[in-house]
GROMACS .gro file of C-alpha atoms in nm:
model
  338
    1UNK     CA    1   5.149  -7.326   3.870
    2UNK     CA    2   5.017  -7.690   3.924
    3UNK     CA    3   4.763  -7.899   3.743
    4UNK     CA    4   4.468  -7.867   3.765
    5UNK     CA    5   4.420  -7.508   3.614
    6UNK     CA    6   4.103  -7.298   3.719
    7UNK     CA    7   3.995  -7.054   3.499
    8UNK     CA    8   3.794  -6.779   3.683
    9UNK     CA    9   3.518  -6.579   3.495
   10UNK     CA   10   3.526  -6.177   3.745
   11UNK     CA   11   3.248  -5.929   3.740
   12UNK     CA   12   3.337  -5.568   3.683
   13UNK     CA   13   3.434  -5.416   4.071
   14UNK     CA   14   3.640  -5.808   4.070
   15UNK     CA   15   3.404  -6.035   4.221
   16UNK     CA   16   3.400  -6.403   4.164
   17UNK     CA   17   3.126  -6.507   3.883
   18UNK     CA   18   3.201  -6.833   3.796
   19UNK     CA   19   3.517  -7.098   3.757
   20UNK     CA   20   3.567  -7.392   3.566
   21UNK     CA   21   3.809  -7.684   3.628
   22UNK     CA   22   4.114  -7.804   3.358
   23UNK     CA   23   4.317  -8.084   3.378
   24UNK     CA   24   4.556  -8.041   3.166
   25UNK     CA   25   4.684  -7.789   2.891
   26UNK     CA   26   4.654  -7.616   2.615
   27UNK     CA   27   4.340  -7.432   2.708
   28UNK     CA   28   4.111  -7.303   2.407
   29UNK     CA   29   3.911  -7.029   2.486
   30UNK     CA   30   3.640  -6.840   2.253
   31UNK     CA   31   3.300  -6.831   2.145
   32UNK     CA   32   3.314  -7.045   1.909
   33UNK     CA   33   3.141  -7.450   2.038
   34UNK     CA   34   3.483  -7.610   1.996
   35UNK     CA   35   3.711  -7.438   2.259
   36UNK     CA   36   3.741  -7.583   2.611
   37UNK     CA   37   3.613  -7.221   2.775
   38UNK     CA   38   3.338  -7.114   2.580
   39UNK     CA   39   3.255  -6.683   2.654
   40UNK     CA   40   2.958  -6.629   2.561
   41UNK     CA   41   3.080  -6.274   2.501
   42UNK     CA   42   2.923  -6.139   2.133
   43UNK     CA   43   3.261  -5.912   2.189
   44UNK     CA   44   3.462  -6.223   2.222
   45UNK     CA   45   3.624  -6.428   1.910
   46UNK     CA   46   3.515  -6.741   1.777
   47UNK     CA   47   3.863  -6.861   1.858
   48UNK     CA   48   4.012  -6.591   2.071
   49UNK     CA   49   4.277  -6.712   2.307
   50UNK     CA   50   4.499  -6.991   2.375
   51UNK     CA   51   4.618  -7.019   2.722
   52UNK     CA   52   4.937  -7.279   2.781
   53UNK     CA   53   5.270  -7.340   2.900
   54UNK     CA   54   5.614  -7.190   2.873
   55UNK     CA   55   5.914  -7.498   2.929
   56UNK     CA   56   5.979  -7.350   3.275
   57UNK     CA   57   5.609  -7.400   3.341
   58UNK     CA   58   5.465  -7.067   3.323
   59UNK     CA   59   5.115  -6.977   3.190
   60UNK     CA   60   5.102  -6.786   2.865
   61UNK     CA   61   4.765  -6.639   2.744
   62UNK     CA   62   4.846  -6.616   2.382
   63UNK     CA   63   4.568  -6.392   2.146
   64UNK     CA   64   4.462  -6.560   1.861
   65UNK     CA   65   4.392  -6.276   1.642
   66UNK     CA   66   4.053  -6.147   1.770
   67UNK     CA   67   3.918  -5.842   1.673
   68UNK     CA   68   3.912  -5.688   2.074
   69UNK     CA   69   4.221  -5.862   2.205
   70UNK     CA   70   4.325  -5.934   2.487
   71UNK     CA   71   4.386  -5.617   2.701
   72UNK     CA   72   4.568  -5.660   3.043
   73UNK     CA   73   4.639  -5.343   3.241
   74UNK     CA   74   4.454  -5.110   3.007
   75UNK     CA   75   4.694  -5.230   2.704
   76UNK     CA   76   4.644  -5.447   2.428
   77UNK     CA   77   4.860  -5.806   2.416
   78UNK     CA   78   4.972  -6.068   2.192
   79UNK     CA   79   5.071  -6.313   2.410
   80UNK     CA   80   5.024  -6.253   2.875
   81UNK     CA   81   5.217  -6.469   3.158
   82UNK     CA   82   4.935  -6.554   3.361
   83UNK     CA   83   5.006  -6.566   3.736
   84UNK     CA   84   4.773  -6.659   3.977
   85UNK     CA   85   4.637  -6.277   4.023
   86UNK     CA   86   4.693  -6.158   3.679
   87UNK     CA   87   4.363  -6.051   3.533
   88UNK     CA   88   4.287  -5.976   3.173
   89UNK     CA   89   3.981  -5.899   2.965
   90UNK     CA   90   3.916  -6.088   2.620
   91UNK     CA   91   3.600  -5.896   2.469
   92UNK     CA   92   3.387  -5.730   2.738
   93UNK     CA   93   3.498  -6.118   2.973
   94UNK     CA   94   3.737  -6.051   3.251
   95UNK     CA   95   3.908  -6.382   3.422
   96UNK     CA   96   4.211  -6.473   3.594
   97UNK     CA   97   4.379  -6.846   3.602
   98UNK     CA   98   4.496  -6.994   3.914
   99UNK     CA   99   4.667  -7.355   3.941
  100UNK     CA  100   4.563  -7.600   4.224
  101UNK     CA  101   4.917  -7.458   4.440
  102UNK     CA  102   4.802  -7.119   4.459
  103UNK     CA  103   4.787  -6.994   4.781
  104UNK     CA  104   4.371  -6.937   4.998
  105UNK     CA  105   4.372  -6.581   5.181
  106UNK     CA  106   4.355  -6.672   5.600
  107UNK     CA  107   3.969  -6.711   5.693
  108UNK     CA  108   3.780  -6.420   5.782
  109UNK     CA  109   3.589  -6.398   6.098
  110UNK     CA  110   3.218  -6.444   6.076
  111UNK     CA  111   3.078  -6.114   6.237
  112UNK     CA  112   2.701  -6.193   6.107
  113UNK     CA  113   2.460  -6.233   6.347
  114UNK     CA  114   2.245  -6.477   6.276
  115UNK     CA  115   2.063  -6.451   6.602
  116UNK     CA  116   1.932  -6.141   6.521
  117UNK     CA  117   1.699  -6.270   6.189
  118UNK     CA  118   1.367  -6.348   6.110
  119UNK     CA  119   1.034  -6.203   6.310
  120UNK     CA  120   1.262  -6.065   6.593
  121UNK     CA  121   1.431  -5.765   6.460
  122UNK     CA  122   1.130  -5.759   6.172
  123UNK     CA  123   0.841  -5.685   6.458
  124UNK     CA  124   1.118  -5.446   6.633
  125UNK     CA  125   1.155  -5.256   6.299
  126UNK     CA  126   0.814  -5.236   6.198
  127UNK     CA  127   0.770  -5.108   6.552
  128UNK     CA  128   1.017  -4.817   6.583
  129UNK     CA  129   0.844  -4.712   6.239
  130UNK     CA  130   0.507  -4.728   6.391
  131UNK     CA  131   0.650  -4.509   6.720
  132UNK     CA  132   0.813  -4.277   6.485
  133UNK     CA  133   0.536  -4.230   6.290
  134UNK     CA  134   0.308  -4.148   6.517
  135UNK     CA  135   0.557  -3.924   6.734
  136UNK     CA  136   0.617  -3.704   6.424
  137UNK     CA  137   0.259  -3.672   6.368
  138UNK     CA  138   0.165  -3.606   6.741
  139UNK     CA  139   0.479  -3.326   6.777
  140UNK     CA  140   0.337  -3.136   6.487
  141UNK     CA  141  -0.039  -3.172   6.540
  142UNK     CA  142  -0.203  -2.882   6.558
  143UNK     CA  143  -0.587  -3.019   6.491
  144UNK     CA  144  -0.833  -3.132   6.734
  145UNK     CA  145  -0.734  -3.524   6.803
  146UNK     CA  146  -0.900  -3.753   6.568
  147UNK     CA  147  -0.808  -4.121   6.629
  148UNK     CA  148  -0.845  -4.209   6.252
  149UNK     CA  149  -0.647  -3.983   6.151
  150UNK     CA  150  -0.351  -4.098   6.400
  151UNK     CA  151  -0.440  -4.490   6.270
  152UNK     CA  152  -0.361  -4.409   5.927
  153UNK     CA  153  -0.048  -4.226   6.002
  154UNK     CA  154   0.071  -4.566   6.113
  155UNK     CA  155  -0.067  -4.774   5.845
  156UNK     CA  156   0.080  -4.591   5.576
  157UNK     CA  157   0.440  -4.575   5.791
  158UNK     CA  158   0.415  -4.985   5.814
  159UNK     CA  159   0.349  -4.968   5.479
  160UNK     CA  160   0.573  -4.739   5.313
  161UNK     CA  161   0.856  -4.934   5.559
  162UNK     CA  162   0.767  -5.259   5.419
  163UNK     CA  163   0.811  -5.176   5.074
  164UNK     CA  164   1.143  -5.022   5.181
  165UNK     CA  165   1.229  -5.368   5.331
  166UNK     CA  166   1.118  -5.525   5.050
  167UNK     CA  167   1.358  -5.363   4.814
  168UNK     CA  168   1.657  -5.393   5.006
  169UNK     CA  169   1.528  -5.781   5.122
  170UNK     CA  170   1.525  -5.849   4.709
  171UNK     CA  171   1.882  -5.720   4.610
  172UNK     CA  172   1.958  -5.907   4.934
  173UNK     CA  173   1.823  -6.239   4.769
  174UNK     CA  174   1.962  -6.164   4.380
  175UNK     CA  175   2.332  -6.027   4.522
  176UNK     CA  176   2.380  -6.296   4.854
  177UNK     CA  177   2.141  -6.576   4.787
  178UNK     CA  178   1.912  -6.474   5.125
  179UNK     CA  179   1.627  -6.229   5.230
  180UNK     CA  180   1.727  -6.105   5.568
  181UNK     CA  181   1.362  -5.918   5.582
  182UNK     CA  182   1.365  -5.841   5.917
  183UNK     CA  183   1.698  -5.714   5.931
  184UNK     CA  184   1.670  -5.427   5.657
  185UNK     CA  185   1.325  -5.368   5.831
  186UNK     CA  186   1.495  -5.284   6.160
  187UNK     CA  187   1.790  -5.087   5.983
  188UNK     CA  188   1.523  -4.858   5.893
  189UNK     CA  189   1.317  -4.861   6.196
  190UNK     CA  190   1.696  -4.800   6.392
  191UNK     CA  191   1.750  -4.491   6.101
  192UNK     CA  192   1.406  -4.311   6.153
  193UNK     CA  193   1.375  -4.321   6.517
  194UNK     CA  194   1.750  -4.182   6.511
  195UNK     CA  195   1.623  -3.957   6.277
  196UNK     CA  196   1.314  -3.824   6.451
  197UNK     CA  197   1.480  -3.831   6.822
  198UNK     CA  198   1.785  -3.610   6.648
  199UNK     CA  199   1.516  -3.331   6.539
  200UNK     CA  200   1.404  -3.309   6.871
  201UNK     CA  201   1.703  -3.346   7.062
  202UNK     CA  202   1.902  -3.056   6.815
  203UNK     CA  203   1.563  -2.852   6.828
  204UNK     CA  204   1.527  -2.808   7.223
  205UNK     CA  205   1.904  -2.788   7.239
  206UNK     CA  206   1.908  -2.511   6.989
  207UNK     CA  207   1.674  -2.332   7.187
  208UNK     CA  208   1.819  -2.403   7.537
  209UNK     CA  209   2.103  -2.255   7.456
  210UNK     CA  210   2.104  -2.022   7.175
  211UNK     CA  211   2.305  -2.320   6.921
  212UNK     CA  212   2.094  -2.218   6.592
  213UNK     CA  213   2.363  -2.360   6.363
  214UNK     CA  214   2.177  -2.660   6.501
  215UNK     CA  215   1.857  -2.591   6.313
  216UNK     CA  216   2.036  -2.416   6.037
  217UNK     CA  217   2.247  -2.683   5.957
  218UNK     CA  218   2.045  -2.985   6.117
  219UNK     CA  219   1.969  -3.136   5.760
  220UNK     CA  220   2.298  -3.254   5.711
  221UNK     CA  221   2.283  -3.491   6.017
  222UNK     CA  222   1.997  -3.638   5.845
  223UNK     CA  223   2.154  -3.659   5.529
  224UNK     CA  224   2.452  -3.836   5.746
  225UNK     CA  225   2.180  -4.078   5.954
  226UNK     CA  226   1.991  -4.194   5.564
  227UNK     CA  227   2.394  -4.250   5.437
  228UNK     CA  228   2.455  -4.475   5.746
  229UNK     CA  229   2.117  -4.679   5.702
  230UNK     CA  230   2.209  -4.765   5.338
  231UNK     CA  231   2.577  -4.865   5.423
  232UNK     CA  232   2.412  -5.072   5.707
  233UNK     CA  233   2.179  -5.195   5.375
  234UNK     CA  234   2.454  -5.261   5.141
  235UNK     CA  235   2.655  -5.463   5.457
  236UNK     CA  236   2.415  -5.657   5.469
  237UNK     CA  237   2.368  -5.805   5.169
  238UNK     CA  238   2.752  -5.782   5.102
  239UNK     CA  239   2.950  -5.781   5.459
  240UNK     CA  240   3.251  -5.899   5.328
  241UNK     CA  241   3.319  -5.527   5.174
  242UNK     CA  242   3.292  -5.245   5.464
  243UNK     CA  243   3.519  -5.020   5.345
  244UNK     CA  244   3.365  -5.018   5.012
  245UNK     CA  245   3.055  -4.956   5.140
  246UNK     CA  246   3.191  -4.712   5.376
  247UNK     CA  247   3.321  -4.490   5.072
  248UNK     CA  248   3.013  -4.552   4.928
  249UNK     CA  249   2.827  -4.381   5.248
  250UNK     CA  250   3.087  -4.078   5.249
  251UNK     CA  251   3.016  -4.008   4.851
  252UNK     CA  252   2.640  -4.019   4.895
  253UNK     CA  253   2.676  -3.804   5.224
  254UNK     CA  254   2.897  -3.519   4.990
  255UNK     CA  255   2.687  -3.543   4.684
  256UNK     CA  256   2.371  -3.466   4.905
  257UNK     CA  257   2.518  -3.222   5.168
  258UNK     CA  258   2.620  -3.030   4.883
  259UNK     CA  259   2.299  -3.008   4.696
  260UNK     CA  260   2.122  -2.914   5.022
  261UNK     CA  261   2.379  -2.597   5.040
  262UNK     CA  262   2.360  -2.544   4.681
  263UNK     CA  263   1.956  -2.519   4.686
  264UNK     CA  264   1.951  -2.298   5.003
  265UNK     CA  265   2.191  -2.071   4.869
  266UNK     CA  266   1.967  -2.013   4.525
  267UNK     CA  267   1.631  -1.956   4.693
  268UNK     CA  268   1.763  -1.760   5.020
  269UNK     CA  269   2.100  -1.648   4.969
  270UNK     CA  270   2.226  -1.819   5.220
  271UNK     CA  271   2.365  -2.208   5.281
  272UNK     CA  272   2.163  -2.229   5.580
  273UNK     CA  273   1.856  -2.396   5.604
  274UNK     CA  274   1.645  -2.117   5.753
  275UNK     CA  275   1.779  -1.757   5.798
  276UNK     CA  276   1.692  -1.761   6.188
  277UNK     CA  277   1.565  -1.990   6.453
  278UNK     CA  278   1.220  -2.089   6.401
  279UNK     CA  279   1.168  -2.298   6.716
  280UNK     CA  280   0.958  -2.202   6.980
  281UNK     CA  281   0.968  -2.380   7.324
  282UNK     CA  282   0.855  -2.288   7.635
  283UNK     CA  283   1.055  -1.981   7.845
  284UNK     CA  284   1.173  -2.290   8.144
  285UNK     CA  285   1.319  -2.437   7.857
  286UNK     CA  286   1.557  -2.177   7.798
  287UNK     CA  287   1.916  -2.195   7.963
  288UNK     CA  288   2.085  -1.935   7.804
  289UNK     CA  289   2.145  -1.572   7.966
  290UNK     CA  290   1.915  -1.318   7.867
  291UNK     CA  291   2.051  -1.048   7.679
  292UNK     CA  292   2.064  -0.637   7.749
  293UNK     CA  293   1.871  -0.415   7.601
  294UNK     CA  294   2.167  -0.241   7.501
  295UNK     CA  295   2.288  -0.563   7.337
  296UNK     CA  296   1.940  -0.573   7.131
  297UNK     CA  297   1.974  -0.246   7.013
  298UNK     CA  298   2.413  -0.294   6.899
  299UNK     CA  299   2.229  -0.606   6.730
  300UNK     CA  300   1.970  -0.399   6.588
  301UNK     CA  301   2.215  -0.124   6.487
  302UNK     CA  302   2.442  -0.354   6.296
  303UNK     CA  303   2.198  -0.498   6.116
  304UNK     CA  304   2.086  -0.187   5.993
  305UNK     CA  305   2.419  -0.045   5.896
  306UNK     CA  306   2.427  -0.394   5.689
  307UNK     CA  307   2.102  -0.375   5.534
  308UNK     CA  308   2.171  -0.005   5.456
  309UNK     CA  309   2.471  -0.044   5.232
  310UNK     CA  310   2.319  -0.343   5.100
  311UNK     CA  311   2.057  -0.113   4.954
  312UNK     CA  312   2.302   0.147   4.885
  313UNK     CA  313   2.526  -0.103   4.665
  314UNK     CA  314   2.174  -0.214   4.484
  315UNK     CA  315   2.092   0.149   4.424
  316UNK     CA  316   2.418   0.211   4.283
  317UNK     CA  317   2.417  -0.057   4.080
  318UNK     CA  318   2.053   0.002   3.965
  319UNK     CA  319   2.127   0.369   3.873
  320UNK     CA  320   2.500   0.251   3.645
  321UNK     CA  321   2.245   0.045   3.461
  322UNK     CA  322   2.020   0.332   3.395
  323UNK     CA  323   2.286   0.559   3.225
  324UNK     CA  324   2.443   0.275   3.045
  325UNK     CA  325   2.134   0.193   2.892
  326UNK     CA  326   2.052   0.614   2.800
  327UNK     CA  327   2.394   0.583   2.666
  328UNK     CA  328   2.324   0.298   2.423
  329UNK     CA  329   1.963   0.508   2.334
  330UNK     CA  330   2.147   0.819   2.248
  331UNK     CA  331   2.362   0.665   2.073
  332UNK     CA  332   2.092   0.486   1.857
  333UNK     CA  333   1.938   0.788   1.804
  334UNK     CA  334   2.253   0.971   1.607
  335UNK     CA  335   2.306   0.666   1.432
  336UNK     CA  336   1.945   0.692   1.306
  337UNK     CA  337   1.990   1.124   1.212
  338UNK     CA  338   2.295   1.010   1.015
   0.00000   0.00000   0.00000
């Protein structure tokens, strides 16, 4: 490792912090003013680490006693050889030391668009919000038209989307050092007009052709299509980690799928989101065959040989439960003649 030495402060998931230039060696480091790295770590040392050289010129992180130590791989350490991707922690401070030879990762293609910023895709996004907005509204209308009404469907959508944008647009500035307003704002004009056309698309399918798993299940696509807007969030602010982000999506997708089956299954019994189609379209709609009346009535039949030793089973159960508990009284009531 080659003069001059870089000392490189890391965040917790490994990210770059800070670094600080040395010249030459031995390296104090500690929390104390008099060390050449100062960590202003209230878990670090006044003097907890000294980092120099070995004679065939390897680094050496040597603890200086501290309280914490230095931990490297989960373990605590006297003394670490320091390579240019070694990474310890002194305290609650994580850094790594590199020397001016060590060796720069090929550049990475710049896949950010930075045609596609500013009042284009923020007007766009605040747009599809507007159209979704009032789509939804229109689709499940049911009172007289009132134009007021319809106006202040699409106020509060513009303005419930802008505070959305706003969010994402300030981790954008505290985590990447830019806004990128209009970007987020289209990433969630993109998400609810995928979201709203889905709905319609799965509903008129479902009733087309007899595909109810597509309402029964149809939540989970918009659990998938909210998962996909805030990896296209987190990309944005951070593109140089997809496949973090990408796990990130997957975990949030799992963690809410699973709730949605968890909470249908409490209040109806069943994972699905409704217990039979609800959607109503117009007969020309409808693709599928029609079916027999000696189809309905095997349906019907079925159902009620189900239902039947459902109540059976209940009645079964109910009635065990009965003499258990006139067991228990009787035998209360010879423990009191004793």
């Amino acid at each position: 490792m080659r003069a001059p030495y870089f000392i490189e402060i890391l965040s917790a998931n490994g990210d770059l912090l800070q670094r600080q230039q040395f010249a030459s060696l031995p390296i104090r480091l500690g929390r104390g003013y008099d060390n050449d790295l100062i960590l202003d770590d209230a878990h670090a040392g006044a003097e907890h680490a000294v980092l120099d050289a070995y004679d065939d010129g390897h680094l050496m992180l040597r603890d200086l006693g501290s309280r914490n130590g230095t931990v490297h791989a989960g373990k605590r350490h006297s003394s670490v050889i320091m390579s240019g991707d070694t990474v310890v922690r002194l305290g609650q401070t994580t850094l790594r030391v590199r020397g001016a030879d060590h060796p720069v990762a090929p550049e990475v293609s710049d896949t950010t668009r930075y045609d596609w910023e500013g009042a284009k895709p923020a007007l766009a996004g605040l747009g599809l919000v507007a159209v979704t907005a009032l789509l939804s509204n229109w689709l499940g209308d049911i009172q007289r038209f009132d134009a007021v009404r319809y106006l202040l469907v699409i106020a509060y959508g513009l303005a419930a989307g802008l505070v959305w944008g706003a969010v994402w647009a300030l981790a954008n500035r505290l985590f990447s050092g830019g806004m990128r307003f209009g970007r987020h704002l289209f990433i969630l004009g993109a998400g609810l007009a995928t979201m709203e056309l889905w709905t319609i698309a799965s509903r008129v399918v479902a009733y087309a052709w007899s595909l109810e798993a597509l309402t029964r299940y149809g939540s989970h696509v918009l659990v998938a299509i909210v998962c996909t807007m805030i990896f296209f969030h987190l990309s944005t602010i951070k593109p140089q980690h997809p496949r973090r982000f990408a796990t990130t999506g997957l975990v949030l997708f799992l963690l809410g799928s699973g709730f949605i089956l968890i909470t249908n299954l409490q209040a109806k019994g069943s994972p699905a989101d409704e217990l039979y189609m609800s959607v109503l379209l117009p007969p020309a709609v409808r693709q599928s065959p029609d079916h027999t009346v000696d189809q309905f009535l095997a349906n019907a039949a079925r159902l009620k040989a189900a239902v039947d030793a459902e109540r059976g089973k209940a009645l079964k159960d109910g009635a065990s439960v009965t003499s258990d508990d006139a067991d228990s009284d009787d035998d209360d009531d010879d423990d009191g003649s004793e």
